[in-house]
GROMACS .gro file of C-alpha atoms in nm:
model
  479
    1MET     CA    1  15.719  22.114 -14.323
    2PRO     CA    2  15.610  22.365 -14.061
    3LEU     CA    3  15.840  22.457 -13.779
    4ALA     CA    4  15.762  22.343 -13.428
    5GLU     CA    5  15.583  22.570 -13.190
    6ARG     CA    6  15.785  22.777 -12.949
    7ARG     CA    7  15.950  22.566 -12.680
    8PRO     CA    8  16.050  22.756 -12.364
    9GLY     CA    9  16.388  22.701 -12.210
   10ARG     CA   10  16.423  22.486 -11.903
   11PRO     CA   11  16.365  22.703 -11.597
   12ILE     CA   12  16.622  22.721 -11.323
   13ARG     CA   13  16.466  22.597 -11.000
   14PRO     CA   14  16.596  22.693 -10.658
   15LEU     CA   15  16.708  22.421 -10.419
   16VAL     CA   16  16.419  22.509 -10.191
   17ARG     CA   17  16.182  22.743 -10.375
   18GLY     CA   18  16.181  23.090 -10.231
   19PHE     CA   19  16.361  22.977  -9.915
   20LEU     CA   20  16.726  22.885  -9.957
   21MET     CA   21  16.758  23.037 -10.301
   22PRO     CA   22  16.563  23.300 -10.490
   23SER     CA   23  16.355  23.233 -10.795
   24LEU     CA   24  16.590  23.306 -11.083
   25ARG     CA   25  16.478  23.467 -11.404
   26HIS     CA   26  16.704  23.499 -11.707
   27PRO     CA   27  16.667  23.799 -11.937
   28ALA     CA   28  16.419  23.720 -12.212
   29PRO     CA   29  16.603  23.625 -12.532
   30PRO     CA   30  16.509  23.770 -12.869
   31ARG     CA   31  16.234  23.577 -13.039
   32GLY     CA   32  16.162  23.510 -13.402
   33GLY     CA   33  15.860  23.372 -13.577
   34GLY     CA   34  15.844  22.995 -13.541
   35LEU     CA   35  16.185  22.977 -13.369
   36SER     CA   36  16.257  22.825 -13.030
   37VAL     CA   37  16.521  23.021 -12.837
   38VAL     CA   38  16.657  22.833 -12.538
   39GLU     CA   39  16.949  22.882 -12.304
   40ASP     CA   40  17.260  22.723 -12.443
   41ALA     CA   41  17.392  22.434 -12.237
   42GLU     CA   42  17.754  22.485 -12.136
   43PRO     CA   43  17.996  22.223 -12.270
   44GLY     CA   44  18.078  21.985 -11.986
   45ALA     CA   45  17.852  22.185 -11.754
   46ALA     CA   46  17.786  21.902 -11.508
   47ALA     CA   47  18.155  21.813 -11.472
   48LYS     CA   48  18.250  22.179 -11.427
   49ARG     CA   49  17.980  22.235 -11.168
   50ILE     CA   50  18.066  21.931 -10.961
   51GLY     CA   51  18.439  21.990 -10.997
   52LEU     CA   52  18.421  22.351 -10.882
   53ILE     CA   53  18.199  22.282 -10.580
   54VAL     CA   54  18.414  21.987 -10.470
   55PHE     CA   55  18.733  22.189 -10.520
   56VAL     CA   56  18.606  22.483 -10.315
   57ALA     CA   57  18.483  22.253 -10.036
   58ALA     CA   58  18.814  22.065 -10.023
   59ALA     CA   59  19.011  22.391 -10.013
   60VAL     CA   60  18.803  22.537  -9.729
   61LEU     CA   61  18.813  22.219  -9.520
   62LEU     CA   62  19.172  22.105  -9.590
   63GLY     CA   63  19.363  22.424  -9.677
   64GLY     CA   64  19.352  22.604  -9.343
   65ALA     CA   65  19.728  22.638  -9.280
   66SER     CA   66  19.967  22.887  -9.439
   67ARG     CA   67  20.251  22.635  -9.408
   68PRO     CA   68  20.268  22.352  -9.664
   69THR     CA   69  20.081  22.042  -9.549
   70MET     CA   70  20.014  21.700  -9.698
   71PHE     CA   71  19.689  21.836  -9.845
   72LEU     CA   72  19.848  22.117 -10.046
   73PRO     CA   73  19.968  21.894 -10.337
   74LEU     CA   74  19.621  21.737 -10.353
   75LEU     CA   75  19.458  22.080 -10.378
   76GLN     CA   76  19.705  22.183 -10.647
   77LEU     CA   77  19.627  21.867 -10.845
   78GLY     CA   78  19.259  21.948 -10.813
   79ALA     CA   79  19.322  22.301 -10.938
   80ALA     CA   80  19.522  22.170 -11.234
   81ALA     CA   81  19.243  21.924 -11.318
   82LEU     CA   82  18.980  22.199 -11.302
   83LEU     CA   83  19.188  22.421 -11.529
   84ALA     CA   84  19.243  22.132 -11.772
   85LEU     CA   85  18.868  22.071 -11.784
   86HIS     CA   86  18.806  22.435 -11.872
   87CYS     CA   87  19.075  22.420 -12.141
   88LEU     CA   88  18.922  22.107 -12.296
   89ARG     CA   89  18.567  22.242 -12.262
   90PRO     CA   90  18.626  22.618 -12.287
   91THR     CA   91  18.365  22.871 -12.181
   92PRO     CA   92  18.376  23.221 -12.334
   93LEU     CA   93  18.493  23.470 -12.072
   94PRO     CA   94  18.425  23.844 -12.062
   95ARG     CA   95  18.710  24.079 -12.146
   96VAL     CA   96  18.777  24.175 -11.784
   97ALA     CA   97  18.798  23.807 -11.691
   98ARG     CA   98  19.048  23.741 -11.970
   99ALA     CA   99  19.256  24.033 -11.845
  100GLY     CA  100  19.246  23.886 -11.495
  101VAL     CA  101  19.360  23.546 -11.619
  102THR     CA  102  19.648  23.707 -11.807
  103LEU     CA  103  19.756  23.901 -11.498
  104VAL     CA  104  19.745  23.594 -11.272
  105VAL     CA  105  19.944  23.385 -11.522
  106LEU     CA  106  20.212  23.655 -11.544
  107ALA     CA  107  20.221  23.677 -11.163
  108ALA     CA  108  20.262  23.299 -11.143
  109LEU     CA  109  20.559  23.311 -11.381
  110LEU     CA  110  20.721  23.610 -11.210
  111PRO     CA  111  20.907  23.406 -10.939
  112PHE     CA  112  21.119  23.237 -11.207
  113ALA     CA  113  21.288  23.570 -11.279
  114TRP     CA  114  21.479  23.525 -10.950
  115ALA     CA  115  21.575  23.165 -11.039
  116VAL     CA  116  21.760  23.232 -11.366
  117PRO     CA  117  22.131  23.144 -11.315
  118LEU     CA  118  22.357  23.448 -11.344
  119THR     CA  119  22.729  23.497 -11.314
  120ALA     CA  120  22.875  23.599 -10.979
  121ALA     CA  121  22.961  23.944 -11.112
  122VAL     CA  122  22.591  24.008 -11.185
  123TRP     CA  123  22.411  23.862 -10.885
  124SER     CA  124  22.664  23.987 -10.630
  125ALA     CA  125  22.606  24.346 -10.749
  126THR     CA  126  22.253  24.348 -10.599
  127PRO     CA  127  22.201  24.424 -10.226
  128VAL     CA  128  22.090  24.073 -10.135
  129GLY     CA  129  22.354  23.925 -10.367
  130GLY     CA  130  22.631  24.124 -10.201
  131TRP     CA  131  22.508  24.005  -9.862
  132ILE     CA  132  22.519  23.642  -9.981
  133ALA     CA  133  22.862  23.693 -10.142
  134ASP     CA  134  23.003  23.821  -9.812
  135SER     CA  135  22.871  23.507  -9.643
  136TYR     CA  136  23.034  23.287  -9.907
  137ARG     CA  137  23.369  23.463  -9.869
  138ALA     CA  138  23.355  23.437  -9.490
  139ALA     CA  139  23.296  23.062  -9.521
  140GLY     CA  140  23.569  23.024  -9.783
  141LEU     CA  141  23.328  22.914 -10.055
  142PRO     CA  142  23.366  23.001 -10.424
  143LEU     CA  143  23.120  23.234 -10.595
  144GLY     CA  144  22.942  23.038 -10.868
  145ALA     CA  145  22.640  23.098 -11.084
  146ARG     CA  146  22.309  23.142 -10.901
  147GLY     CA  147  21.983  23.332 -10.921
  148LEU     CA  148  21.899  23.672 -10.772
  149GLY     CA  149  21.683  23.527 -10.494
  150ALA     CA  150  21.809  23.482 -10.141
  151VAL     CA  151  21.659  23.131 -10.126
  152ALA     CA  152  21.692  22.876 -10.405
  153GLY     CA  153  21.416  22.638 -10.511
  154THR     CA  154  21.119  22.859 -10.420
  155ALA     CA  155  21.003  22.962 -10.769
  156LEU     CA  156  20.818  22.639 -10.852
  157PRO     CA  157  20.624  22.620 -10.520
  158ALA     CA  158  20.524  22.985 -10.562
  159MET     CA  159  20.399  22.919 -10.914
  160LEU     CA  160  20.207  22.606 -10.813
  161PHE     CA  161  20.036  22.795 -10.531
  162MET     CA  162  19.896  23.042 -10.784
  163LEU     CA  163  19.707  22.755 -10.949
  164LEU     CA  164  19.460  22.761 -10.658
  165PRO     CA  165  19.312  23.111 -10.704
  166LEU     CA  166  19.350  23.089 -11.083
  167ALA     CA  167  19.136  22.774 -11.108
  168ALA     CA  168  18.866  22.919 -10.882
  169PHE     CA  169  18.865  23.247 -11.077
  170VAL     CA  170  18.836  23.087 -11.420
  171ALA     CA  171  18.559  22.851 -11.309
  172ALA     CA  172  18.358  23.122 -11.131
  173ALA     CA  173  18.395  23.385 -11.404
  174GLY     CA  174  18.243  23.150 -11.661
  175ALA     CA  175  17.974  23.011 -11.428
  176THR     CA  176  17.604  23.033 -11.510
  177ARG     CA  177  17.356  23.201 -11.279
  178ARG     CA  178  17.238  22.865 -11.153
  179LEU     CA  179  17.590  22.759 -11.057
  180ARG     CA  180  17.656  23.096 -10.892
  181TRP     CA  181  17.359  23.058 -10.662
  182GLN     CA  182  17.457  22.698 -10.588
  183LEU     CA  183  17.802  22.824 -10.492
  184THR     CA  184  17.639  23.071 -10.255
  185VAL     CA  185  17.455  22.788 -10.079
  186ALA     CA  186  17.776  22.583 -10.072
  187LEU     CA  187  17.968  22.872  -9.913
  188ALA     CA  188  17.693  22.916  -9.652
  189LEU     CA  189  17.707  22.545  -9.566
  190LEU     CA  190  18.087  22.544  -9.547
  191ALA     CA  191  18.080  22.849  -9.321
  192GLY     CA  192  17.823  22.666  -9.107
  193ALA     CA  193  18.059  22.369  -9.073
  194GLU     CA  194  18.341  22.607  -8.973
  195LEU     CA  195  18.111  22.769  -8.717
  196LEU     CA  196  18.009  22.434  -8.570
  197VAL     CA  197  18.370  22.333  -8.511
  198GLY     CA  198  18.461  22.687  -8.400
  199PHE     CA  199  18.190  22.705  -8.136
  200SER     CA  200  18.305  22.368  -8.000
  201GLN     CA  201  18.662  22.496  -7.978
  202PHE     CA  202  18.552  22.818  -7.812
  203LEU     CA  203  18.349  22.635  -7.548
  204SER     CA  204  18.629  22.384  -7.479
  205GLY     CA  205  18.878  22.661  -7.398
  206ASN     CA  206  19.245  22.588  -7.458
  207ALA     CA  207  19.199  22.211  -7.490
  208GLY     CA  208  19.395  22.088  -7.789
  209ALA     CA  209  19.172  21.794  -7.883
  210LEU     CA  210  18.962  22.002  -8.122
  211ARG     CA  211  19.252  22.197  -8.270
  212LEU     CA  212  19.362  22.043  -8.596
  213TYR     CA  213  19.717  22.182  -8.625
  214ALA     CA  214  20.019  22.156  -8.397
  215ILE     CA  215  20.123  22.519  -8.454
  216THR     CA  216  19.803  22.711  -8.395
  217SER     CA  217  19.627  22.981  -8.195
  218HIS     CA  218  19.562  22.866  -7.839
  219SER     CA  219  19.243  23.059  -7.773
  220GLY     CA  220  18.928  23.145  -7.961
  221ALA     CA  221  18.749  22.963  -8.240
  222LEU     CA  222  18.961  22.826  -8.525
  223GLY     CA  223  18.729  22.607  -8.729
  224PHE     CA  224  18.939  22.412  -8.977
  225PHE     CA  225  19.213  22.678  -8.972
  226ALA     CA  226  19.541  22.703  -8.787
  227ASN     CA  227  19.496  23.076  -8.722
  228ARG     CA  228  19.185  23.233  -8.566
  229ASN     CA  229  19.231  23.544  -8.781
  230HIS     CA  230  19.187  23.334  -9.093
  231LEU     CA  231  18.857  23.189  -8.974
  232ALA     CA  232  18.746  23.546  -8.909
  233ALA     CA  233  18.855  23.641  -9.261
  234LEU     CA  234  18.654  23.357  -9.415
  235LEU     CA  235  18.340  23.456  -9.223
  236ILE     CA  236  18.377  23.825  -9.313
  237ALA     CA  237  18.434  23.750  -9.682
  238THR     CA  238  18.143  23.506  -9.702
  239LEU     CA  239  17.893  23.724  -9.517
  240PRO     CA  240  17.828  23.983  -9.797
  241VAL     CA  241  17.774  23.709 -10.056
  242VAL     CA  242  17.526  23.528  -9.834
  243LEU     CA  243  17.346  23.849  -9.738
  244MET     CA  244  17.304  23.975 -10.093
  245SER     CA  245  17.168  23.634 -10.193
  246ALA     CA  246  16.943  23.624  -9.888
  247GLY     CA  247  16.795  23.961  -9.978
  248ARG     CA  248  16.651  23.816 -10.298
  249ALA     CA  249  16.549  23.492 -10.124
  250GLU     CA  250  16.362  23.697  -9.862
  251ALA     CA  251  16.171  23.876 -10.136
  252THR     CA  252  16.048  23.548 -10.287
  253GLY     CA  253  16.018  23.343  -9.967
  254GLY     CA  254  15.853  23.600  -9.740
  255ARG     CA  255  15.883  23.619  -9.364
  256PRO     CA  256  15.988  23.254  -9.298
  257ALA     CA  257  16.289  23.293  -9.527
  258ALA     CA  258  16.375  23.626  -9.363
  259ILE     CA  259  16.370  23.465  -9.018
  260VAL     CA  260  16.596  23.179  -9.127
  261TRP     CA  261  16.849  23.405  -9.297
  262SER     CA  262  16.841  23.651  -9.005
  263ALA     CA  263  16.925  23.363  -8.772
  264GLY     CA  264  17.217  23.289  -9.003
  265VAL     CA  265  17.341  23.647  -8.964
  266VAL     CA  266  17.329  23.604  -8.586
  267LEU     CA  267  17.536  23.285  -8.608
  268PHE     CA  268  17.790  23.452  -8.840
  269MET     CA  269  17.843  23.743  -8.603
  270LEU     CA  270  17.862  23.521  -8.296
  271GLY     CA  271  18.116  23.300  -8.472
  272LEU     CA  272  18.319  23.605  -8.564
  273ALA     CA  273  18.322  23.716  -8.200
  274ALA     CA  274  18.420  23.365  -8.089
  275THR     CA  275  18.743  23.390  -8.289
  276LEU     CA  276  18.860  23.669  -8.052
  277SER     CA  277  19.022  23.832  -8.356
  278ARG     CA  278  19.074  24.206  -8.312
  279ALA     CA  279  19.102  24.280  -8.682
  280GLY     CA  280  18.813  24.046  -8.749
  281ALA     CA  281  18.585  24.223  -8.502
  282LEU     CA  282  18.653  24.570  -8.641
  283LEU     CA  283  18.650  24.468  -9.007
  284GLY     CA  284  18.344  24.248  -8.962
  285VAL     CA  285  18.132  24.534  -8.827
  286ALA     CA  286  18.247  24.760  -9.113
  287ILE     CA  287  18.173  24.503  -9.385
  288LEU     CA  288  17.833  24.421  -9.232
  289ALA     CA  289  17.739  24.790  -9.229
  290ALA     CA  290  17.859  24.834  -9.588
  291THR     CA  291  17.660  24.530  -9.703
  292LEU     CA  292  17.337  24.646  -9.535
  293ALA     CA  293  17.383  24.993  -9.683
  294ALA     CA  294  17.441  24.844 -10.029
  295MET     CA  295  17.127  24.633 -10.000
  296TYR     CA  296  16.927  24.941  -9.906
  297VAL     CA  297  17.063  25.147 -10.195
  298VAL     CA  298  17.064  24.905 -10.487
  299ARG     CA  299  16.765  24.684 -10.413
  300GLY     CA  300  16.501  24.954 -10.360
  301ARG     CA  301  16.195  24.859 -10.156
  302GLU     CA  302  16.293  24.491 -10.163
  303GLY     CA  303  16.638  24.572 -10.026
  304GLU     CA  304  16.492  24.807  -9.767
  305ARG     CA  305  16.273  24.529  -9.630
  306ALA     CA  306  16.553  24.271  -9.634
  307SER     CA  307  16.815  24.503  -9.487
  308GLY     CA  308  16.570  24.591  -9.210
  309TRP     CA  309  16.539  24.226  -9.107
  310PHE     CA  310  16.913  24.174  -9.118
  311LEU     CA  311  16.981  24.500  -8.935
  312TYR     CA  312  16.771  24.383  -8.641
  313ALA     CA  313  16.949  24.047  -8.650
  314ALA     CA  314  17.291  24.214  -8.665
  315VAL     CA  315  17.216  24.440  -8.368
  316GLY     CA  316  17.098  24.141  -8.165
  317ALA     CA  317  17.406  23.943  -8.265
  318LEU     CA  318  17.639  24.227  -8.169
  319LEU     CA  319  17.473  24.253  -7.827
  320LEU     CA  320  17.509  23.879  -7.770
  321ALA     CA  321  17.867  23.886  -7.894
  322ALA     CA  322  17.948  24.173  -7.657
  323LEU     CA  323  17.816  23.967  -7.366
  324VAL     CA  324  17.992  23.644  -7.465
  325ALA     CA  325  18.327  23.753  -7.608
  326GLY     CA  326  18.335  24.130  -7.555
  327PRO     CA  327  18.565  24.132  -7.248
  328ALA     CA  328  18.823  23.903  -7.414
  329ILE     CA  329  18.826  24.107  -7.737
  330ALA     CA  330  18.849  24.435  -7.542
  331GLN     CA  331  19.143  24.297  -7.344
  332ARG     CA  332  19.325  24.207  -7.665
  333LEU     CA  333  19.249  24.549  -7.816
  334MET     CA  334  19.401  24.720  -7.514
  335GLN     CA  335  19.723  24.520  -7.517
  336ALA     CA  336  20.021  24.751  -7.489
  337GLU     CA  337  20.231  24.553  -7.736
  338ASP     CA  338  20.128  24.464  -8.086
  339ARG     CA  339  20.397  24.279  -8.277
  340ARG     CA  340  20.239  24.368  -8.612
  341THR     CA  341  20.369  24.723  -8.600
  342VAL     CA  342  20.719  24.591  -8.524
  343PHE     CA  343  20.703  24.347  -8.815
  344MET     CA  344  20.586  24.617  -9.055
  345ARG     CA  345  20.851  24.866  -8.943
  346ASP     CA  346  21.138  24.621  -8.986
  347THR     CA  347  20.997  24.492  -9.315
  348ALA     CA  348  20.982  24.849  -9.448
  349ALA     CA  349  21.350  24.889  -9.355
  350ALA     CA  350  21.434  24.569  -9.544
  351ILE     CA  351  21.243  24.695  -9.848
  352GLY     CA  352  21.452  25.012  -9.855
  353TRP     CA  353  21.769  24.805  -9.839
  354SER     CA  354  21.674  24.556 -10.114
  355TRP     CA  355  21.496  24.797 -10.352
  356PRO     CA  356  21.441  24.776 -10.647
  357VAL     CA  357  21.535  24.411 -10.713
  358GLY     CA  358  21.382  24.253 -10.403
  359THR     CA  359  21.500  23.947 -10.214
  360GLY     CA  360  21.322  23.678 -10.415
  361PRO     CA  361  21.017  23.456 -10.347
  362GLY     CA  362  20.991  23.282 -10.012
  363SER     CA  363  21.282  23.475  -9.860
  364PHE     CA  364  21.107  23.668  -9.583
  365THR     CA  365  21.207  23.436  -9.297
  366VAL     CA  366  21.571  23.445  -9.417
  367VAL     CA  367  21.604  23.821  -9.466
  368TYR     CA  368  21.384  23.959  -9.187
  369PRO     CA  369  21.604  23.850  -8.889
  370ALA     CA  370  21.888  24.068  -9.023
  371PHE     CA  371  21.667  24.376  -8.965
  372GLU     CA  372  21.509  24.272  -8.636
  373ARG     CA  373  21.620  24.483  -8.342
  374ILE     CA  374  21.770  24.310  -8.041
  375GLU     CA  375  21.511  24.457  -7.802
  376ASP     CA  376  21.230  24.321  -8.020
  377MET     CA  377  21.355  23.961  -8.033
  378ARG     CA  378  21.136  23.692  -7.878
  379PRO     CA  379  21.159  23.311  -7.843
  380THR     CA  380  20.925  23.290  -8.143
  381PHE     CA  381  21.004  23.407  -8.497
  382ALA     CA  382  20.814  23.608  -8.756
  383ASN     CA  383  20.688  23.381  -9.032
  384HIS     CA  384  20.532  23.668  -9.229
  385ALA     CA  385  20.528  24.047  -9.227
  386HIS     CA  386  20.158  24.050  -9.129
  387ASN     CA  387  20.111  24.289  -9.420
  388ASP     CA  388  20.098  24.109  -9.752
  389TYR     CA  389  20.162  24.427  -9.948
  390LEU     CA  390  20.489  24.499  -9.767
  391GLU     CA  391  20.599  24.136  -9.792
  392LEU     CA  392  20.527  24.141 -10.165
  393LEU     CA  393  20.740  24.453 -10.211
  394LEU     CA  394  21.021  24.301 -10.005
  395GLU     CA  395  21.038  23.977 -10.203
  396TYR     CA  396  20.957  24.104 -10.555
  397GLY     CA  397  21.074  24.464 -10.547
  398ILE     CA  398  20.955  24.702 -10.816
  399ALA     CA  399  20.819  24.414 -11.029
  400GLY     CA  400  20.594  24.315 -10.741
  401GLY     CA  401  20.484  24.675 -10.697
  402VAL     CA  402  20.385  24.704 -11.063
  403SER     CA  403  20.193  24.375 -11.045
  404LEU     CA  404  20.017  24.489 -10.728
  405VAL     CA  405  19.906  24.819 -10.881
  406ALA     CA  406  19.784  24.645 -11.197
  407GLY     CA  407  19.587  24.393 -10.995
  408LEU     CA  408  19.423  24.658 -10.776
  409LEU     CA  409  19.328  24.868 -11.079
  410LEU     CA  410  19.169  24.567 -11.247
  411TRP     CA  411  18.984  24.484 -10.925
  412LEU     CA  412  18.853  24.842 -10.901
  413PHE     CA  413  18.729  24.821 -11.260
  414ALA     CA  414  18.548  24.493 -11.188
  415ALA     CA  415  18.404  24.635 -10.863
  416ALA     CA  416  18.267  24.937 -11.049
  417GLN     CA  417  18.111  24.702 -11.303
  418ALA     CA  418  17.956  24.498 -11.020
  419TRP     CA  419  17.803  24.816 -10.876
  420ARG     CA  420  17.649  24.909 -11.212
  421VAL     CA  421  17.473  24.571 -11.245
  422ALA     CA  422  17.392  24.531 -10.874
  423THR     CA  423  17.017  24.581 -10.923
  424ARG     CA  424  16.980  24.269 -11.140
  425GLU     CA  425  17.295  24.086 -11.023
  426PRO     CA  426  17.325  24.147 -10.644
  427LEU     CA  427  17.561  23.852 -10.608
  428CYS     CA  428  17.829  24.042 -10.804
  429LEU     CA  429  17.822  24.326 -10.552
  430GLY     CA  430  17.829  24.082 -10.261
  431ALA     CA  431  18.138  23.917 -10.411
  432ALA     CA  432  18.301  24.258 -10.453
  433LEU     CA  433  18.243  24.339 -10.086
  434GLY     CA  434  18.372  23.997  -9.980
  435SER     CA  435  18.691  24.028 -10.184
  436ALA     CA  436  18.738  24.382 -10.052
  437ALA     CA  437  18.730  24.239  -9.700
  438LEU     CA  438  19.017  24.004  -9.783
  439LEU     CA  439  19.216  24.286  -9.944
  440LEU     CA  440  19.170  24.503  -9.636
  441HIS     CA  441  19.256  24.217  -9.402
  442SER     CA  442  19.578  24.163  -9.598
  443ALA     CA  443  19.703  24.498  -9.469
  444VAL     CA  444  19.728  24.358  -9.113
  445ASP     CA  445  19.770  23.984  -9.175
  446TYR     CA  446  19.845  23.726  -9.445
  447PRO     CA  447  19.510  23.560  -9.530
  448LEU     CA  448  19.584  23.508  -9.900
  449ARG     CA  449  19.884  23.288  -9.817
  450THR     CA  450  19.638  23.029  -9.682
  451PRO     CA  451  19.511  22.793  -9.957
  452ALA     CA  452  19.151  22.812  -9.836
  453LEU     CA  453  19.139  23.191  -9.850
  454ALA     CA  454  19.339  23.210 -10.173
  455VAL     CA  455  19.075  22.990 -10.338
  456LEU     CA  456  18.796  23.195 -10.180
  457PHE     CA  457  18.950  23.518 -10.309
  458GLY     CA  458  18.979  23.380 -10.663
  459LEU     CA  459  18.621  23.258 -10.643
  460LEU     CA  460  18.488  23.595 -10.526
  461CYS     CA  461  18.682  23.781 -10.795
  462GLY     CA  462  18.523  23.553 -11.054
  463LEU     CA  463  18.176  23.604 -10.909
  464MET     CA  464  18.224  23.983 -10.931
  465ILE     CA  465  18.204  23.956 -11.309
  466PRO     CA  466  17.842  23.952 -11.435
  467PRO     CA  467  17.740  23.622 -11.596
  468ALA     CA  468  17.701  23.628 -11.972
  469ALA     CA  469  17.368  23.505 -12.107
  470ARG     CA  470  17.429  23.263 -12.394
  471TRP     CA  471  17.142  23.159 -12.619
  472ARG     CA  472  17.097  22.937 -12.919
  473VAL     CA  473  16.818  22.899 -13.172
  474ALA     CA  474  16.659  22.554 -13.185
  475LEU     CA  475  16.475  22.442 -13.500
  476LYS     CA  476  16.259  22.131 -13.494
  477ARG     CA  477  16.045  21.981 -13.766
  478VAL     CA  478  15.710  21.828 -13.690
  479PRO     CA  479  15.523  21.577 -13.906
   0.00000   0.00000   0.00000
């Protein structure tokens, strides 16, 4: 019996052709005489797609506080369910993605090293152990077996928190092109929801009715976050992904699409200004400039046209932002006292004291007051070092330093790979720029300790990895 005629694969259609999403074209598969080569359907593709989008939306809308809330266990259950789905219906991952998964799993297990019970002679020989032993002796308590960490019971919560970025990374790294562009639209819509609430908060001033958390910033836009800096971080990290996607949509949708996406750039920049975040304002301008330059370089004439539209929109947005929020941001920039430098200085002193073992996971608020100078004390307390790299070195010592270097090297490798494929996969480069924004922001704040931004970072790291085209040969007999 003769073989069936060639049957083309099902095309991927944009949500709104040439407007919200670009027209996607997969690389042409190899063809053979009388064979039908179609794109292979992912096992459990629909469940994975819906699960990932729902998980990301729930994290962004419900995970806006760095302190544990009632929503954190629900998000962790969602992450565990998403990981279980990918284990039951596995998707082949590229080598760099498998290396990333291995590194995250090892990092998640690392906190248990400080929870292993040791004899008093062992744990009391460390700097933090000697400090605790002196406290026990002063209180007349016996020295029993305990772990190396200053705080007990923190290893399991630290491990469970790592499920959030791990689930997002695994799901995004194995995502198809169609799902990747759908995630871009979902991120744009979620950022729009954050902006809508943030603008309302900004216009209402210090009224607490629109602020969702009891312990929160009292000025500026917050969105669904407790900290205005974290809303700024979400907008900055999302902007490159949306812009790189919009560049291709502008090429297929023409001037109407360019106008719509340019208006979106204006809203993003105005929302960033409404947060009144100093780091957000400076980092946002830098990331926007880097994204426009990348579009111009890697997209050729198409990118030149798109970056031109967005450049005009960005300049207009910056002028409006300067009129609306410029005085308040300038006043904050000129403040004589910035507590971040104090936190970093005292944290560095604590690192020198506890090196190389560290003080254990979740111990910053216990150890830091011992190194705080009397003249720097305030009615409030420091919940974090406002530099995630220093806090990591304080709590995990040399093991944390090795993990940090390994993670940054792997990220640099993936970013270089994203640059090489940027011409045909601009979304990878946008994700690299977005994740770079979060890494830079972590030097002056603690965005990745917020569930929403931890999930976003894992998602962007997964989107950095180029999607693998998977094909199968379909044979069909005809009468």
